[in-house]
């Protein structure tokens, strides 16, 4: 599957127009970001396990797979110190990287539940916001509420009228909400210094920071869920 998103900053020698636009966009969002204190307190790394029942990796974007359960461990999720670094990122942590309408995003693996393959039409509901795509059948007869991630993240950007780009739904831990995704790029392991953290979250609270090497936004699922719940 062809992606229109910007490539890795480490391998791209001549940034494309899309890459330059995304760089400028993220820089504008992160104008209040500050450097990270190199001293880290001890904190148990809870983002090393991927998959349940023997699964060890996320599905390839080119080969749609059935739903995959991701591990979820109990830990403080709302600890957001003034320097901008959340509790789950005080040591090395793993992220799932996915694409939505030409934009590449990363989300902490430990804060996800299940990746669903969207192989059927979503069930619409009346009187819902424009970013609500519909319901997708989930576990034990429970439905998952799928959010138009592209529209939520970049509402000012022109969005396609068709939602045929939605191929996956990425479930948020302990929630019935899921991110709509176009492609699953895989998982990456990051140290806190690899992220340009935000210290102010008065606008776009879902944006935790920018993964510098990947040229992509790091999403805070808890803030995202609070946003969709209103």
mmCIF file of C-alpha atoms in Angstrom:
data_model
loop_
_atom_site.group_PDB
_atom_site.id
_atom_site.type_symbol
_atom_site.label_atom_id
_atom_site.label_comp_id
_atom_site.label_asym_id
_atom_site.label_seq_id
_atom_site.Cartn_x
_atom_site.Cartn_y
_atom_site.Cartn_z
ATOM 1 C CA UNK A 1 0.000 0.000 0.000
ATOM 2 C CA UNK A 2 1.327 3.373 -0.947
ATOM 3 C CA UNK A 3 1.652 5.876 1.844
ATOM 4 C CA UNK A 4 1.686 9.624 1.262
ATOM 5 C CA UNK A 5 3.128 10.305 4.684
ATOM 6 C CA UNK A 6 6.580 11.706 5.194
ATOM 7 C CA UNK A 7 9.441 9.218 5.412
ATOM 8 C CA UNK A 8 11.879 8.766 8.221
ATOM 9 C CA UNK A 9 14.094 11.783 8.843
ATOM 10 C CA UNK A 10 17.066 9.452 9.146
ATOM 11 C CA UNK A 11 16.757 8.101 5.614
ATOM 12 C CA UNK A 12 15.244 11.007 3.724
ATOM 13 C CA UNK A 13 17.973 13.166 2.245
ATOM 14 C CA UNK A 14 15.746 15.472 0.207
ATOM 15 C CA UNK A 15 12.497 16.127 2.115
ATOM 16 C CA UNK A 16 9.375 16.037 -0.048
ATOM 17 C CA UNK A 17 6.763 18.779 -0.040
ATOM 18 C CA UNK A 18 4.577 16.643 2.230
ATOM 19 C CA UNK A 19 7.446 16.176 4.678
ATOM 20 C CA UNK A 20 8.146 19.913 4.769
ATOM 21 C CA UNK A 21 4.480 20.695 5.338
ATOM 22 C CA UNK A 22 4.200 18.156 8.163
ATOM 23 C CA UNK A 23 7.429 19.391 9.737
ATOM 24 C CA UNK A 24 6.172 22.973 9.721
ATOM 25 C CA UNK A 25 2.801 21.856 11.058
ATOM 26 C CA UNK A 26 4.273 19.893 13.962
ATOM 27 C CA UNK A 27 6.768 22.645 14.738
ATOM 28 C CA UNK A 28 3.899 25.123 14.954
ATOM 29 C CA UNK A 29 2.005 22.845 17.322
ATOM 30 C CA UNK A 30 5.062 22.314 19.493
ATOM 31 C CA UNK A 31 6.233 25.901 19.792
ATOM 32 C CA UNK A 32 6.012 25.577 23.566
ATOM 33 C CA UNK A 33 8.000 22.346 23.791
ATOM 34 C CA UNK A 34 11.079 22.286 25.997
ATOM 35 C CA UNK A 35 14.136 20.071 26.335
ATOM 36 C CA UNK A 36 13.861 17.013 28.573
ATOM 37 C CA UNK A 37 15.745 16.703 31.826
ATOM 38 C CA UNK A 38 18.291 13.898 31.246
ATOM 39 C CA UNK A 39 17.907 12.632 34.812
ATOM 40 C CA UNK A 40 15.235 9.941 35.009
ATOM 41 C CA UNK A 41 13.687 8.395 38.090
ATOM 42 C CA UNK A 42 13.305 4.622 38.237
ATOM 43 C CA UNK A 43 10.036 3.526 36.717
ATOM 44 C CA UNK A 44 8.886 0.074 35.696
ATOM 45 C CA UNK A 45 8.714 -0.305 31.919
ATOM 46 C CA UNK A 46 5.253 -1.600 31.131
ATOM 47 C CA UNK A 47 5.337 -1.289 27.355
ATOM 48 C CA UNK A 48 7.499 -4.240 26.350
ATOM 49 C CA UNK A 49 4.873 -6.862 25.725
ATOM 50 C CA UNK A 50 3.070 -6.878 22.420
ATOM 51 C CA UNK A 51 0.252 -9.282 21.827
ATOM 52 C CA UNK A 52 -1.621 -11.864 23.802
ATOM 53 C CA UNK A 53 -1.881 -15.585 23.270
ATOM 54 C CA UNK A 54 1.540 -15.817 21.701
ATOM 55 C CA UNK A 55 1.246 -12.858 19.328
ATOM 56 C CA UNK A 56 4.539 -10.979 19.148
ATOM 57 C CA UNK A 57 3.976 -8.341 16.493
ATOM 58 C CA UNK A 58 1.341 -6.119 14.989
ATOM 59 C CA UNK A 59 -0.110 -7.015 11.573
ATOM 60 C CA UNK A 60 1.471 -5.841 8.355
ATOM 61 C CA UNK A 61 -0.312 -3.008 6.598
ATOM 62 C CA UNK A 62 -0.147 -4.918 3.315
ATOM 63 C CA UNK A 63 -1.682 -8.108 4.710
ATOM 64 C CA UNK A 64 -4.835 -7.419 6.758
ATOM 65 C CA UNK A 65 -5.053 -9.721 9.766
ATOM 66 C CA UNK A 66 -7.841 -10.599 12.182
ATOM 67 C CA UNK A 67 -8.069 -8.663 15.412
ATOM 68 C CA UNK A 68 -4.993 -8.839 17.641
ATOM 69 C CA UNK A 69 -5.076 -8.372 21.385
ATOM 70 C CA UNK A 70 -2.453 -6.077 22.888
ATOM 71 C CA UNK A 71 -1.351 -6.334 26.488
ATOM 72 C CA UNK A 72 -2.582 -3.816 29.020
ATOM 73 C CA UNK A 73 -1.003 -3.317 32.460
ATOM 74 C CA UNK A 74 -2.267 -1.280 35.372
ATOM 75 C CA UNK A 75 -0.268 1.875 36.057
ATOM 76 C CA UNK A 76 -0.872 5.600 36.589
ATOM 77 C CA UNK A 77 -2.064 7.063 33.290
ATOM 78 C CA UNK A 78 -2.817 10.666 34.165
ATOM 79 C CA UNK A 79 0.482 11.694 35.767
ATOM 80 C CA UNK A 80 1.606 14.582 33.544
ATOM 81 C CA UNK A 81 4.471 16.523 35.202
ATOM 82 C CA UNK A 82 5.126 20.152 34.369
ATOM 83 C CA UNK A 83 8.067 19.258 32.146
ATOM 84 C CA UNK A 84 5.653 17.498 29.819
ATOM 85 C CA UNK A 85 6.776 13.909 30.198
ATOM 86 C CA UNK A 86 4.038 11.404 31.154
ATOM 87 C CA UNK A 87 4.576 8.573 33.615
ATOM 88 C CA UNK A 88 4.616 5.899 30.928
ATOM 89 C CA UNK A 89 7.536 7.624 29.185
ATOM 90 C CA UNK A 90 10.040 7.964 32.012
ATOM 91 C CA UNK A 91 11.966 5.040 30.603
ATOM 92 C CA UNK A 92 12.130 3.365 27.208
ATOM 93 C CA UNK A 93 8.641 2.640 25.849
ATOM 94 C CA UNK A 94 7.144 1.013 22.764
ATOM 95 C CA UNK A 95 4.752 2.634 20.328
ATOM 96 C CA UNK A 96 2.512 1.484 17.514
ATOM 97 C CA UNK A 97 2.961 3.577 14.370
ATOM 98 C CA UNK A 98 0.021 3.917 12.000
ATOM 99 C CA UNK A 99 -1.146 6.163 9.174
ATOM 100 C CA UNK A 100 -4.331 8.161 8.648
ATOM 101 C CA UNK A 101 -5.012 10.018 5.412
ATOM 102 C CA UNK A 102 -1.346 10.707 4.697
ATOM 103 C CA UNK A 103 -0.376 11.523 8.295
ATOM 104 C CA UNK A 104 1.811 9.241 10.418
ATOM 105 C CA UNK A 105 0.985 8.908 14.117
ATOM 106 C CA UNK A 106 2.423 6.983 17.069
ATOM 107 C CA UNK A 107 0.581 5.775 20.164
ATOM 108 C CA UNK A 108 1.965 3.952 23.259
ATOM 109 C CA UNK A 109 1.387 0.203 22.942
ATOM 110 C CA UNK A 110 0.649 -0.242 26.634
ATOM 111 C CA UNK A 111 -2.371 2.042 26.291
ATOM 112 C CA UNK A 112 -4.010 0.009 23.529
ATOM 113 C CA UNK A 113 -6.248 -3.034 23.668
ATOM 114 C CA UNK A 114 -7.027 -4.592 20.278
ATOM 115 C CA UNK A 115 -6.380 -4.001 16.592
ATOM 116 C CA UNK A 116 -9.424 -4.820 14.479
ATOM 117 C CA UNK A 117 -9.477 -5.351 10.733
ATOM 118 C CA UNK A 118 -12.269 -3.280 9.201
ATOM 119 C CA UNK A 119 -13.565 -5.642 6.530
ATOM 120 C CA UNK A 120 -17.209 -4.629 6.650
ATOM 121 C CA UNK A 121 -19.241 -1.447 6.577
ATOM 122 C CA UNK A 122 -19.462 0.392 9.876
ATOM 123 C CA UNK A 123 -22.906 0.844 11.386
ATOM 124 C CA UNK A 124 -23.802 4.559 11.500
ATOM 125 C CA UNK A 125 -25.715 6.181 14.357
ATOM 126 C CA UNK A 126 -27.983 9.202 14.237
ATOM 127 C CA UNK A 127 -27.173 12.529 15.856
ATOM 128 C CA UNK A 128 -23.419 11.943 16.103
ATOM 129 C CA UNK A 129 -20.472 14.333 15.517
ATOM 130 C CA UNK A 130 -18.912 14.431 12.055
ATOM 131 C CA UNK A 131 -15.823 12.591 13.331
ATOM 132 C CA UNK A 132 -17.860 9.557 14.442
ATOM 133 C CA UNK A 133 -17.578 6.899 11.715
ATOM 134 C CA UNK A 134 -19.804 4.225 13.216
ATOM 135 C CA UNK A 135 -19.894 0.996 15.200
ATOM 136 C CA UNK A 136 -17.729 -2.048 14.551
ATOM 137 C CA UNK A 137 -18.563 -5.474 16.066
ATOM 138 C CA UNK A 138 -16.064 -6.296 18.811
ATOM 139 C CA UNK A 139 -15.557 -8.949 21.487
ATOM 140 C CA UNK A 140 -18.486 -10.838 23.019
ATOM 141 C CA UNK A 141 -21.091 -8.944 21.056
ATOM 142 C CA UNK A 142 -19.859 -5.540 22.190
ATOM 143 C CA UNK A 143 -19.433 -2.858 19.550
ATOM 144 C CA UNK A 144 -16.470 -0.510 19.179
ATOM 145 C CA UNK A 145 -16.994 3.183 18.422
ATOM 146 C CA UNK A 146 -14.661 4.119 15.576
ATOM 147 C CA UNK A 147 -13.380 7.693 15.380
ATOM 148 C CA UNK A 148 -12.258 9.461 12.208
ATOM 149 C CA UNK A 149 -8.716 10.019 13.461
ATOM 150 C CA UNK A 150 -7.746 12.242 10.531
ATOM 151 C CA UNK A 151 -10.663 14.612 11.124
ATOM 152 C CA UNK A 152 -10.050 14.749 14.874
ATOM 153 C CA UNK A 153 -6.313 15.341 14.574
ATOM 154 C CA UNK A 154 -6.309 17.777 11.647
ATOM 155 C CA UNK A 155 -9.814 19.250 11.266
ATOM 156 C CA UNK A 156 -8.459 22.167 9.227
ATOM 157 C CA UNK A 157 -7.064 19.838 6.574
ATOM 158 C CA UNK A 158 -9.241 18.881 3.602
ATOM 159 C CA UNK A 159 -10.650 15.428 4.294
ATOM 160 C CA UNK A 160 -11.769 12.929 1.635
ATOM 161 C CA UNK A 161 -15.523 12.496 1.344
ATOM 162 C CA UNK A 162 -15.164 8.728 1.182
ATOM 163 C CA UNK A 163 -13.894 6.766 4.170
ATOM 164 C CA UNK A 164 -12.624 3.864 2.079
ATOM 165 C CA UNK A 165 -9.160 4.519 3.527
ATOM 166 C CA UNK A 166 -10.226 3.010 6.871
ATOM 167 C CA UNK A 167 -8.720 -0.490 7.071
ATOM 168 C CA UNK A 168 -8.063 -0.897 10.789
ATOM 169 C CA UNK A 169 -9.565 0.182 14.106
ATOM 170 C CA UNK A 170 -7.112 0.498 17.009
ATOM 171 C CA UNK A 171 -8.850 0.061 20.356
ATOM 172 C CA UNK A 172 -7.971 2.213 23.366
ATOM 173 C CA UNK A 173 -7.445 0.406 26.695
ATOM 174 C CA UNK A 174 -10.478 0.023 28.985
ATOM 175 C CA UNK A 175 -12.647 1.806 26.455
ATOM 176 C CA UNK A 176 -15.120 1.204 23.645
ATOM 177 C CA UNK A 177 -13.401 3.800 21.438
ATOM 178 C CA UNK A 178 -10.978 3.058 18.607
ATOM 179 C CA UNK A 179 -8.749 5.043 16.242
ATOM 180 C CA UNK A 180 -9.510 4.601 12.545
ATOM 181 C CA UNK A 181 -6.286 3.747 10.694
ATOM 182 C CA UNK A 182 -5.307 3.460 7.062
ATOM 183 C CA UNK A 183 -2.194 1.368 7.606
ATOM 184 C CA UNK A 184 -0.214 -0.257 10.401
ATOM 185 C CA UNK A 185 3.493 0.533 10.028
ATOM 186 C CA UNK A 186 4.680 -1.550 12.983
ATOM 187 C CA UNK A 187 6.119 -0.905 16.434
ATOM 188 C CA UNK A 188 9.085 1.205 17.502
ATOM 189 C CA UNK A 189 10.991 1.435 20.777
ATOM 190 C CA UNK A 190 11.761 4.941 22.025
ATOM 191 C CA UNK A 191 13.773 6.561 24.780
ATOM 192 C CA UNK A 192 12.256 9.703 26.331
ATOM 193 C CA UNK A 193 14.897 11.888 24.684
ATOM 194 C CA UNK A 194 13.654 10.782 21.248
ATOM 195 C CA UNK A 195 10.467 12.797 21.748
ATOM 196 C CA UNK A 196 9.978 16.558 21.712
ATOM 197 C CA UNK A 197 7.519 16.831 24.595
ATOM 198 C CA UNK A 198 4.898 19.501 25.117
ATOM 199 C CA UNK A 199 4.779 21.369 28.412
ATOM 200 C CA UNK A 200 1.484 23.129 27.678
ATOM 201 C CA UNK A 201 -1.644 21.280 26.590
ATOM 202 C CA UNK A 202 -4.197 24.043 26.451
ATOM 203 C CA UNK A 203 -4.760 23.356 22.757
ATOM 204 C CA UNK A 204 -4.770 19.979 21.010
ATOM 205 C CA UNK A 205 -4.480 18.060 24.294
ATOM 206 C CA UNK A 206 -4.243 14.771 22.390
ATOM 207 C CA UNK A 207 -0.745 15.752 21.188
ATOM 208 C CA UNK A 208 1.846 14.547 23.696
ATOM 209 C CA UNK A 209 4.816 15.481 21.520
ATOM 210 C CA UNK A 210 6.689 14.695 18.325
ATOM 211 C CA UNK A 211 8.789 11.605 17.633
ATOM 212 C CA UNK A 212 11.737 13.399 16.094
ATOM 213 C CA UNK A 213 13.283 10.551 14.077
ATOM 214 C CA UNK A 214 9.961 9.395 12.646
ATOM 215 C CA UNK A 215 8.560 12.846 11.860
ATOM 216 C CA UNK A 216 5.245 11.922 13.438
ATOM 217 C CA UNK A 217 2.972 13.047 16.254
ATOM 218 C CA UNK A 218 2.805 11.079 19.514
ATOM 219 C CA UNK A 219 -0.815 10.685 20.612
ATOM 220 C CA UNK A 220 -1.964 10.573 24.236
ATOM 221 C CA UNK A 221 -4.898 8.104 24.145
ATOM 222 C CA UNK A 222 -6.361 9.284 27.463
ATOM 223 C CA UNK A 223 -6.591 12.889 26.318
ATOM 224 C CA UNK A 224 -7.970 11.695 22.983
ATOM 225 C CA UNK A 225 -10.690 9.675 24.719
ATOM 226 C CA UNK A 226 -11.620 12.617 26.940
ATOM 227 C CA UNK A 227 -11.926 14.738 23.814
ATOM 228 C CA UNK A 228 -14.328 12.375 22.046
ATOM 229 C CA UNK A 229 -16.397 11.882 25.199
ATOM 230 C CA UNK A 230 -16.796 15.637 25.484
#
